[in-house]
Tab-separated table of C-alpha atoms and ligand atoms in Angstrom:
chain	number	residue	atom	x	y	z
A	1	UNK	CA	22.694	19.664	-40.800
A	2	UNK	CA	19.390	18.948	-39.650
A	3	UNK	CA	16.634	20.897	-40.412
A	4	UNK	CA	15.355	23.345	-37.247
A	5	UNK	CA	12.384	21.377	-36.931
A	6	UNK	CA	14.069	17.783	-36.028
A	7	UNK	CA	13.816	17.074	-32.637
A	8	UNK	CA	16.687	15.915	-30.717
A	9	UNK	CA	14.107	13.465	-28.987
A	10	UNK	CA	13.123	11.997	-32.456
A	11	UNK	CA	14.482	8.473	-31.424
A	12	UNK	CA	12.547	8.495	-28.215
A	13	UNK	CA	9.837	5.681	-28.349
A	14	UNK	CA	6.170	5.957	-26.817
A	15	UNK	CA	5.809	4.042	-23.269
A	16	UNK	CA	3.616	1.895	-22.479
A	17	UNK	CA	1.052	3.119	-19.952
A	18	UNK	CA	1.442	2.208	-16.239
A	19	UNK	CA	-0.432	-1.161	-15.443
A	20	UNK	CA	-2.122	0.369	-12.758
A	21	UNK	CA	-2.364	4.318	-13.355
A	22	UNK	CA	-2.782	3.241	-16.972
A	23	UNK	CA	-6.300	2.122	-16.517
A	24	UNK	CA	-7.409	5.516	-15.143
A	25	UNK	CA	-6.338	7.009	-18.348
A	26	UNK	CA	-8.144	4.635	-20.338
A	27	UNK	CA	-11.530	5.063	-18.188
A	28	UNK	CA	-11.240	8.939	-18.496
A	29	UNK	CA	-10.983	8.697	-22.408
A	30	UNK	CA	-14.316	6.497	-22.390
A	31	UNK	CA	-17.413	8.297	-22.880
A	32	UNK	CA	-20.016	5.610	-22.065
A	33	UNK	CA	-21.776	6.878	-18.800
A	34	UNK	CA	-22.256	3.076	-17.091
A	35	UNK	CA	-18.198	3.052	-17.072
A	36	UNK	CA	-16.683	1.894	-13.959
A	37	UNK	CA	-13.304	2.304	-12.750
A	38	UNK	CA	-11.784	-0.606	-10.268
A	39	UNK	CA	-8.467	-0.278	-11.242
A	40	UNK	CA	-6.850	1.997	-8.843
A	41	UNK	CA	-6.886	1.435	-5.201
A	42	UNK	CA	-8.809	4.301	-4.370
A	43	UNK	CA	-11.902	4.680	-2.022
A	44	UNK	CA	-15.317	6.039	-3.610
A	45	UNK	CA	-18.439	6.501	-1.528
A	46	UNK	CA	-21.569	5.081	-2.322
A	47	UNK	CA	-22.175	7.661	-4.691
A	48	UNK	CA	-19.034	6.670	-6.562
A	49	UNK	CA	-17.209	9.921	-5.436
A	50	UNK	CA	-13.843	10.641	-4.007
A	51	UNK	CA	-13.793	11.220	-0.212
A	52	UNK	CA	-12.197	13.754	1.909
A	53	UNK	CA	-12.502	12.842	5.472
A	54	UNK	CA	-14.332	15.252	8.016
A	55	UNK	CA	-11.399	15.329	10.219
A	56	UNK	CA	-8.968	16.370	7.103
A	57	UNK	CA	-11.464	19.125	6.530
A	58	UNK	CA	-11.268	19.990	10.086
A	59	UNK	CA	-7.529	19.658	10.229
A	60	UNK	CA	-6.807	21.590	7.317
A	61	UNK	CA	-9.391	24.715	8.416
A	62	UNK	CA	-7.175	24.554	11.888
A	63	UNK	CA	-3.731	25.057	9.660
A	64	UNK	CA	-5.556	27.685	7.438
A	65	UNK	CA	-6.567	29.757	10.285
A	66	UNK	CA	-3.510	29.746	12.024
A	67	UNK	CA	-1.722	32.830	10.814
A	68	UNK	CA	1.447	32.304	12.898
A	69	UNK	CA	2.073	29.201	10.497
A	70	UNK	CA	4.519	29.797	7.283
A	71	UNK	CA	5.713	28.321	4.497
A	72	UNK	CA	9.486	27.740	5.274
A	73	UNK	CA	11.446	24.966	4.337
A	74	UNK	CA	11.051	21.599	6.436
A	75	UNK	CA	14.112	19.855	7.316
A	76	UNK	CA	15.307	17.011	5.320
A	77	UNK	CA	13.866	14.695	7.614
A	78	UNK	CA	10.492	16.237	7.334
A	79	UNK	CA	8.110	17.556	10.418
A	80	UNK	CA	9.273	16.115	13.421
A	81	UNK	CA	6.144	15.876	15.406
A	82	UNK	CA	4.777	13.925	12.152
A	83	UNK	CA	7.683	11.533	12.701
A	84	UNK	CA	7.332	10.919	15.775
A	85	UNK	CA	3.481	10.201	15.815
A	86	UNK	CA	3.929	8.138	12.769
A	87	UNK	CA	6.195	5.547	14.571
A	88	UNK	CA	3.830	5.519	17.457
A	89	UNK	CA	1.087	4.752	15.353
A	90	UNK	CA	2.697	1.815	13.775
A	91	UNK	CA	4.772	0.466	16.087
A	92	UNK	CA	2.077	1.203	19.200
A	93	UNK	CA	2.238	4.054	21.761
A	94	UNK	CA	3.978	1.667	24.429
A	95	UNK	CA	6.712	0.547	21.715
A	96	UNK	CA	9.947	-0.283	23.462
A	97	UNK	CA	12.261	0.228	20.566
A	98	UNK	CA	10.947	3.883	20.482
A	99	UNK	CA	10.740	4.078	24.050
A	100	UNK	CA	14.777	2.861	23.977
A	101	UNK	CA	15.244	5.483	21.241
A	102	UNK	CA	16.505	3.364	18.514
A	103	UNK	CA	13.725	4.158	15.685
A	104	UNK	CA	14.899	6.805	13.595
A	105	UNK	CA	11.899	7.819	11.127
A	106	UNK	CA	11.931	10.526	8.148
A	107	UNK	CA	9.001	11.767	6.411
A	108	UNK	CA	8.919	10.718	2.756
A	109	UNK	CA	6.476	11.100	-0.188
A	110	UNK	CA	3.864	8.771	0.454
A	111	UNK	CA	4.693	5.078	0.549
A	112	UNK	CA	6.350	5.195	-3.043
A	113	UNK	CA	8.848	7.361	-1.875
A	114	UNK	CA	9.491	5.751	1.530
A	115	UNK	CA	10.266	2.464	-0.444
A	116	UNK	CA	12.452	4.193	-2.675
A	117	UNK	CA	14.544	5.954	-0.028
A	118	UNK	CA	14.471	2.693	2.063
A	119	UNK	CA	15.909	1.028	-1.100
A	120	UNK	CA	18.319	3.692	-1.745
A	121	UNK	CA	19.723	3.795	1.941
A	122	UNK	CA	20.446	-0.424	1.504
A	123	UNK	CA	21.492	-0.197	-1.502
A	124	UNK	CA	24.356	2.063	-0.178
A	125	UNK	CA	24.987	0.709	3.438
A	126	UNK	CA	23.818	-2.944	3.660
A	127	UNK	CA	26.066	-5.642	2.500
A	128	UNK	CA	23.242	-7.994	0.916
A	129	UNK	CA	21.923	-6.420	-1.963
A	130	UNK	CA	19.252	-9.038	-2.852
A	131	UNK	CA	15.468	-8.179	-1.693
A	132	UNK	CA	12.875	-10.856	-1.832
A	133	UNK	CA	9.261	-9.567	-2.747
A	134	UNK	CA	6.121	-11.404	-2.707
A	135	UNK	CA	4.657	-13.462	-5.752
A	136	UNK	CA	2.964	-11.505	-7.003
A	137	UNK	CA	3.028	-7.991	-5.159
A	138	UNK	CA	2.043	-4.520	-5.822
A	139	UNK	CA	3.687	-3.796	-9.793
A	140	UNK	CA	5.482	-0.987	-8.276
A	141	UNK	CA	7.476	-2.699	-6.010
A	142	UNK	CA	10.174	-4.645	-8.636
A	143	UNK	CA	10.545	-0.957	-10.375
A	144	UNK	CA	11.121	1.087	-7.131
A	145	UNK	CA	13.824	-1.493	-5.740
A	146	UNK	CA	15.549	-1.905	-9.057
A	147	UNK	CA	16.095	1.822	-9.511
A	148	UNK	CA	17.230	1.914	-5.839
A	149	UNK	CA	20.086	-0.374	-6.912
A	150	UNK	CA	18.682	-3.555	-5.222
A	151	UNK	CA	18.481	-6.922	-7.243
A	152	UNK	CA	14.725	-8.146	-6.714
A	153	UNK	CA	13.880	-11.571	-6.455
A	154	UNK	CA	10.700	-13.480	-5.801
A	155	UNK	CA	9.283	-15.503	-3.063
A	156	UNK	CA	6.245	-17.513	-3.499
A	157	UNK	CA	3.201	-16.596	-1.636
A	158	UNK	CA	-0.284	-16.799	-3.534
A	159	UNK	CA	-1.447	-20.184	-4.431
A	160	UNK	CA	-4.363	-19.936	-7.394
A	161	UNK	CA	-5.374	-23.368	-6.828
A	162	UNK	CA	-6.909	-22.425	-3.376
A	163	UNK	CA	-6.807	-18.693	-3.638
A	164	UNK	CA	-5.130	-18.353	-0.699
A	165	UNK	CA	-1.423	-18.293	0.736
A	166	UNK	CA	1.078	-20.783	-0.293
A	167	UNK	CA	2.655	-20.665	3.282
A	168	UNK	CA	4.934	-23.825	2.520
A	169	UNK	CA	6.455	-22.379	-0.677
A	170	UNK	CA	6.932	-18.896	1.251
A	171	UNK	CA	8.874	-20.510	4.206
A	172	UNK	CA	10.776	-22.740	1.629
A	173	UNK	CA	12.050	-19.606	-0.547
A	174	UNK	CA	12.644	-17.789	2.373
A	175	UNK	CA	14.451	-20.476	3.681
A	176	UNK	CA	16.671	-21.013	0.723
A	177	UNK	CA	17.528	-17.133	0.344
A	178	UNK	CA	21.103	-15.998	1.387
A	179	UNK	CA	21.541	-15.117	5.142
A	180	UNK	CA	21.205	-11.198	5.445
A	181	UNK	CA	19.020	-11.050	2.097
A	182	UNK	CA	16.189	-8.368	2.501
A	183	UNK	CA	12.536	-9.342	2.686
A	184	UNK	CA	9.739	-7.469	1.490
A	185	UNK	CA	6.629	-7.806	3.471
A	186	UNK	CA	3.200	-6.408	2.979
A	187	UNK	CA	2.157	-5.564	6.602
A	188	UNK	CA	-1.578	-6.203	6.187
A	189	UNK	CA	-4.115	-6.133	3.359
A	190	UNK	CA	-1.684	-7.770	0.588
A	191	UNK	CA	-2.023	-6.258	-2.879
A	192	UNK	CA	-3.179	-7.388	-4.752
A	193	UNK	CA	-4.405	-10.707	-3.287
A	194	UNK	CA	-5.979	-9.538	-0.380
A	195	UNK	CA	-4.446	-12.796	1.469
A	196	UNK	CA	-2.611	-12.303	4.919
A	197	UNK	CA	-0.778	-15.018	6.740
A	198	UNK	CA	-2.744	-15.356	10.224
A	199	UNK	CA	-1.013	-14.281	13.454
A	200	UNK	CA	0.320	-17.802	13.875
A	201	UNK	CA	1.804	-18.280	10.299
A	202	UNK	CA	3.388	-14.416	10.922
A	203	UNK	CA	5.200	-15.927	14.065
A	204	UNK	CA	6.700	-18.969	12.104
A	205	UNK	CA	7.457	-15.818	9.527
A	206	UNK	CA	9.134	-14.141	12.308
A	207	UNK	CA	11.278	-17.000	13.498
A	208	UNK	CA	12.329	-17.919	10.240
A	209	UNK	CA	13.476	-14.684	9.192
A	210	UNK	CA	15.316	-13.859	12.496
A	211	UNK	CA	16.799	-17.352	12.677
A	212	UNK	CA	18.262	-16.923	8.995
A	213	UNK	CA	19.221	-13.255	9.543
A	214	UNK	CA	17.221	-12.020	7.050
A	215	UNK	CA	16.175	-8.254	7.041
A	216	UNK	CA	12.389	-7.524	7.070
A	217	UNK	CA	11.349	-4.518	4.772
A	218	UNK	CA	7.250	-4.095	5.763
A	219	UNK	CA	5.338	-2.118	3.153
A	220	UNK	CA	2.479	-0.407	5.185
A	221	UNK	CA	0.110	1.031	2.995
A	222	UNK	CA	-3.703	-0.354	4.276
A	223	UNK	CA	-3.033	0.338	8.271
A	224	UNK	CA	-6.593	0.334	9.514
A	225	UNK	CA	-8.242	-0.653	5.809
A	226	UNK	CA	-7.938	-4.878	6.326
A	227	UNK	CA	-9.746	-4.906	9.950
A	228	UNK	CA	-10.757	-1.539	10.615
A	229	UNK	CA	-8.805	-1.641	13.801
A	230	UNK	CA	-5.257	0.659	13.495
A	231	UNK	CA	-3.735	-1.635	16.246
A	232	UNK	CA	-5.097	-5.183	14.482
A	233	UNK	CA	-3.552	-4.166	10.921
A	234	UNK	CA	-0.380	-3.485	12.557
A	235	UNK	CA	0.125	-6.688	14.561
A	236	UNK	CA	2.342	-8.491	12.178
A	237	UNK	CA	4.960	-5.750	12.528
A	238	UNK	CA	4.881	-5.071	16.222
A	239	UNK	CA	5.879	-9.207	16.259
A	240	UNK	CA	9.022	-8.299	14.625
A	241	UNK	CA	9.655	-5.229	16.270
A	242	UNK	CA	9.047	-6.900	19.839
A	243	UNK	CA	11.864	-9.176	19.175
A	244	UNK	CA	14.523	-6.603	19.638
A	245	UNK	CA	15.754	-7.252	15.742
A	246	UNK	CA	15.908	-4.513	13.423
A	247	UNK	CA	13.816	-3.681	10.259
A	248	UNK	CA	12.604	-1.159	8.129
A	249	UNK	CA	9.057	0.480	7.601
A	250	UNK	CA	7.315	2.343	4.592
A	251	UNK	CA	4.254	4.011	5.967
A	252	UNK	CA	1.523	5.771	3.466
A	253	UNK	CA	-1.243	8.201	4.691
A	254	UNK	CA	-2.629	7.976	0.981
A	255	UNK	CA	-5.748	5.287	1.752
A	256	UNK	CA	-6.238	5.406	5.730
A	257	UNK	CA	-6.537	9.388	5.931
A	258	UNK	CA	-7.320	9.722	2.129
A	259	UNK	CA	-4.515	12.061	1.377
A	260	UNK	CA	-3.413	10.395	-1.670
A	261	UNK	CA	-2.479	13.445	-3.853
A	262	UNK	CA	-0.924	15.125	-0.627
A	263	UNK	CA	1.989	12.458	-0.453
A	264	UNK	CA	2.314	11.844	2.968
A	265	UNK	CA	4.113	9.089	4.183
A	266	UNK	CA	7.257	7.827	6.628
A	267	UNK	CA	10.094	5.587	6.537
A	268	UNK	CA	11.123	4.151	10.040
A	269	UNK	CA	14.269	2.193	10.536
A	270	UNK	CA	14.330	0.418	13.794
A	271	UNK	CA	17.831	-0.249	14.905
A	272	UNK	CA	19.652	-2.194	17.521
A	273	UNK	CA	20.685	0.570	19.599
A	274	UNK	CA	20.294	4.728	19.750
A	275	UNK	CA	23.829	5.010	18.600
A	276	UNK	CA	23.314	2.993	15.293
A	277	UNK	CA	19.687	4.919	14.915
A	278	UNK	CA	21.691	8.418	15.032
A	279	UNK	CA	24.149	7.370	12.303
A	280	UNK	CA	21.495	5.844	10.203
A	281	UNK	CA	19.181	8.852	10.179
A	282	UNK	CA	22.460	11.202	9.327
A	283	UNK	CA	23.128	8.735	6.262
A	284	UNK	CA	19.119	8.835	5.369
A	285	UNK	CA	19.651	12.446	5.129
A	286	UNK	CA	22.353	12.338	2.365
A	287	UNK	CA	19.848	9.847	0.553
A	288	UNK	CA	17.103	12.413	0.484
A	289	UNK	CA	18.762	15.901	0.228
A	290	UNK	CA	19.889	15.304	-3.759
A	291	UNK	CA	16.582	13.411	-4.306
A	292	UNK	CA	14.093	16.179	-3.460
A	293	UNK	CA	15.840	18.201	-0.746
A	294	UNK	CA	12.928	18.157	1.418
A	295	UNK	CA	9.476	17.138	1.987
A	296	UNK	CA	6.153	18.914	1.438
A	297	UNK	CA	4.732	20.832	4.524
A	298	UNK	CA	0.976	20.644	4.148
A	299	UNK	CA	-0.230	16.821	4.039
A	300	UNK	CA	2.021	15.827	7.209
A	301	UNK	CA	0.793	19.189	8.899
A	302	UNK	CA	-2.756	17.672	8.304
A	303	UNK	CA	-1.625	14.205	9.953
A	304	UNK	CA	0.259	15.612	12.739
A	305	UNK	CA	-2.583	17.350	14.046
A	306	UNK	CA	-4.922	14.988	13.710
A	307	UNK	CA	-2.818	12.225	15.487
A	308	UNK	CA	-1.976	14.595	18.713
A	309	UNK	CA	-5.363	15.459	19.098
A	310	UNK	CA	-7.362	12.758	21.131
A	311	UNK	CA	-10.774	13.872	19.703
A	312	UNK	CA	-9.474	14.221	16.201
A	313	UNK	CA	-7.749	11.088	16.421
A	314	UNK	CA	-10.958	9.062	17.426
A	315	UNK	CA	-13.091	10.623	14.956
A	316	UNK	CA	-10.399	9.693	12.264
A	317	UNK	CA	-10.838	5.602	13.673
A	318	UNK	CA	-14.490	6.081	13.216
A	319	UNK	CA	-14.187	7.416	9.668
A	320	UNK	CA	-11.333	5.020	8.993
A	321	UNK	CA	-13.655	2.009	9.974
A	322	UNK	CA	-16.564	3.165	8.098
A	323	UNK	CA	-14.224	3.140	4.899
A	324	UNK	CA	-13.215	-0.201	5.981
A	325	UNK	CA	-17.221	-1.397	6.526
A	326	UNK	CA	-18.295	-0.032	3.436
A	327	UNK	CA	-15.457	-2.298	1.558
A	328	UNK	CA	-16.617	-5.513	3.381
A	329	UNK	CA	-20.060	-4.692	2.605
A	330	UNK	CA	-19.226	-4.454	-1.035
A	331	UNK	CA	-17.629	-8.025	-0.947
A	332	UNK	CA	-20.985	-9.379	0.483
A	333	UNK	CA	-23.418	-7.877	-1.861
A	334	UNK	CA	-20.867	-9.001	-4.940
A	335	UNK	CA	-20.916	-12.442	-3.711
A	336	UNK	CA	-24.624	-12.583	-2.996
A	337	UNK	CA	-25.260	-11.033	-6.870
A	338	UNK	CA	-22.870	-13.919	-8.124
A	339	UNK	CA	-24.485	-16.894	-6.319
A	340	UNK	CA	-28.060	-15.555	-7.192
A	341	UNK	CA	-26.773	-15.563	-10.702
A	342	UNK	CA	-25.705	-19.228	-11.010
A	343	UNK	CA	-22.137	-17.949	-12.272
A	344	UNK	CA	-19.920	-21.281	-12.376
A	345	UNK	CA	-16.926	-21.695	-10.033
A	346	UNK	CA	-16.259	-21.037	-6.289
A	347	UNK	CA	-16.596	-17.234	-5.953
A	348	UNK	CA	-16.025	-17.379	-1.540
A	349	UNK	CA	-12.740	-15.714	-1.806
A	350	UNK	CA	-14.519	-12.409	-2.931
A	351	UNK	CA	-15.846	-12.499	1.207
A	352	UNK	CA	-12.402	-14.244	2.381
A	353	UNK	CA	-9.692	-11.848	0.882
A	354	UNK	CA	-9.070	-8.473	2.738
A	355	UNK	CA	-8.576	-5.037	2.141
A	356	UNK	CA	-9.035	-3.238	-0.934
A	357	UNK	CA	-8.776	-5.459	-3.255
A	358	UNK	CA	-10.268	-8.744	-4.662
A	359	UNK	CA	-8.150	-10.764	-6.595
A	360	UNK	CA	-10.872	-12.505	-8.425
A	361	UNK	CA	-9.402	-15.097	-10.807
A	362	UNK	CA	-10.470	-13.763	-14.381
A	363	UNK	CA	-7.573	-13.989	-16.995
A	364	UNK	CA	-6.573	-11.128	-18.923
A	365	UNK	CA	-8.864	-12.201	-22.003
A	366	UNK	CA	-11.902	-11.984	-19.509
A	367	UNK	CA	-11.023	-8.533	-18.383
A	368	UNK	CA	-10.341	-7.036	-21.571
A	369	UNK	CA	-13.827	-8.257	-22.373
A	370	UNK	CA	-15.420	-6.997	-19.370
A	371	UNK	CA	-13.967	-3.505	-20.551
A	372	UNK	CA	-14.664	-3.911	-24.168
A	373	UNK	CA	-18.487	-5.008	-23.519
A	374	UNK	CA	-19.310	-3.559	-20.304
A	375	UNK	CA	-16.654	-0.501	-19.779
A	376	UNK	CA	-15.607	-1.856	-16.396
A	377	UNK	CA	-11.875	-1.148	-15.962
A	378	UNK	CA	-9.804	-3.145	-13.998
A	379	UNK	CA	-6.075	-4.343	-14.190
A	380	UNK	CA	-5.251	-7.085	-16.273
A	381	UNK	CA	-4.321	-9.658	-13.630
A	382	UNK	CA	-7.939	-9.871	-12.521
A	383	UNK	CA	-7.613	-7.346	-9.578
A	384	UNK	CA	-10.703	-5.308	-8.865
A	385	UNK	CA	-10.573	-2.369	-6.439
A	386	UNK	CA	-13.740	-3.094	-3.992
A	387	UNK	CA	-13.648	0.438	-2.553
A	388	UNK	CA	-14.505	1.582	-6.127
A	389	UNK	CA	-17.400	-0.353	-6.007
A	390	UNK	CA	-21.030	1.068	-4.877
A	391	UNK	CA	-24.409	-1.017	-4.452
A	392	UNK	CA	-26.095	0.736	-7.312
A	393	UNK	CA	-23.005	-0.899	-9.330
A	394	UNK	CA	-22.960	-4.193	-8.204
A	395	UNK	CA	-25.777	-5.820	-10.486
A	396	UNK	CA	-23.661	-4.330	-13.561
A	397	UNK	CA	-20.381	-5.892	-12.298
A	398	UNK	CA	-22.083	-9.250	-11.608
A	399	UNK	CA	-23.408	-9.349	-14.988
A	400	UNK	CA	-20.100	-8.710	-16.491
A	401	UNK	CA	-18.259	-11.343	-14.135
A	402	UNK	CA	-21.466	-13.998	-15.453
A	403	UNK	CA	-20.838	-12.891	-19.005
A	404	UNK	CA	-16.679	-13.399	-18.994
A	405	UNK	CA	-16.828	-16.826	-16.980
A	406	UNK	CA	-19.727	-18.144	-19.420
A	407	UNK	CA	-18.668	-16.757	-22.835
A	408	UNK	CA	-15.082	-17.134	-22.126
A	409	UNK	CA	-14.286	-20.253	-20.038
B	501	PGU	N1	2.825	-0.173	-1.563
B	501	PGU	C1	1.180	-0.885	-1.722
B	501	PGU	C2	1.155	-2.272	-1.410
B	501	PGU	C3	0.361	-0.205	-2.553
B	501	PGU	O1	-0.526	-0.938	-2.500
B	501	PGU	C4	0.665	1.644	-3.090
B	501	PGU	C5	-0.628	1.812	-3.637
B	501	PGU	C6	1.785	1.875	-2.547
B	501	PGU	C7	2.533	0.947	-1.590
B	501	PGU	C8	2.051	3.351	-2.855
B	501	PGU	O2	1.332	4.315	-2.401
B	501	PGU	P1	1.424	5.867	-2.320
B	501	PGU	O3	0.250	6.610	-2.738
B	501	PGU	O4	2.705	6.159	-2.732
B	501	PGU	O5	1.505	6.007	-0.558
B	501	PGU	N2	-1.240	1.159	-4.372
B	501	PGU	C9	-2.207	1.438	-5.072
B	501	PGU	C10	-2.382	3.221	-5.718
B	501	PGU	C11	-1.940	3.078	-7.206
B	501	PGU	C12	-0.618	2.865	-7.378
B	501	PGU	O6	-0.295	2.102	-8.022
B	501	PGU	O7	0.217	3.607	-6.733
B	501	PGU	C13	-2.806	0.612	-6.258
B	501	PGU	O8	-3.894	0.930	-6.915
B	501	PGU	O9	-2.242	-0.676	-6.200
């Protein structure tokens, strides 16, 4: 007989903190006022504060003042209007696939939930269970897809020597993949490297994927953040839709609308024809229903309110461009500060890489030195979120990088 104080869970071992979200936990526990969180990819203003977009505030006011709105359950597939507008946003207003009615879109719990639902659908209904993800990639990708029931393999993507794309390695690995294998592609602003293929390279990747009958699964978490233009950042995806082939698309509004905690996203599956799309949607409902039944209403209503109104949409694109531009200006300022200090090495990748992150090339030892001595928090792979930086903090970061590089070569 065990004593009443003995826990049924006494054997449970403490798990490690998440490699990305755990950085915020460590940051929150640090009492030092100079501390700086460059871990999580979340936008901060020049004052270092989280930002709620003006257009989002306005949409919320409209929603709150509309007394006809109720809190009934959404359908399993979410808010129909949101789904339509989301497909239009990523595939383009004039997308033939949408006009031909062969796209099914379901509202999911942000980007992560969309990837998970897509992964489980594939594990149940697609003949090939291997998914190829880039090396490196967002740390949650392998966990999401493994738990969805897929088997995860990697393809070469980043070349540490050039700090650019290993294009030939990527093509070779995808050529060697079994026919039908799933390929995860970052639509733009690759996380963590900030390195994207050029449009010409995308076209070669497309040809290879289609000729081998591989199935593309796009992850779009940063539409608008790479270039400041929603359409420019969707070009890779639209190349693949234009050829009439099939694909999966996971969209997140966490970053580009600043809706992080609202958990708003969408999974679209582009199918050969309407008939197939309808049957696919019926099966997506069977994936979602036992998982969380139906998605939340508030965030999707905000997105729909903004996307369907021309003026609010315009206002959003201006605010989005301002966020993208501030990140680009942080790149320039950090690069200049490091140059001015004469820090050894070539740091031009800071201005060449795009999107939210710089993949600095700093090693785990240098990162932990910067955290210990300078209270700068970042992921152990040397990734820094440029969106978390401000002009005022640039000198402190440049000092830390200089010290890390010169003391721990
Ligand atoms: N896909 C990629 C490529 C991402 O970078 C992220 C978020 C997601 C999907 C998931 O975003 P949702 O919030 O579910 O829409 N990555 C950020 C945020 C922190 C995290 O790890 O979730 C990051 O810092 O890498």
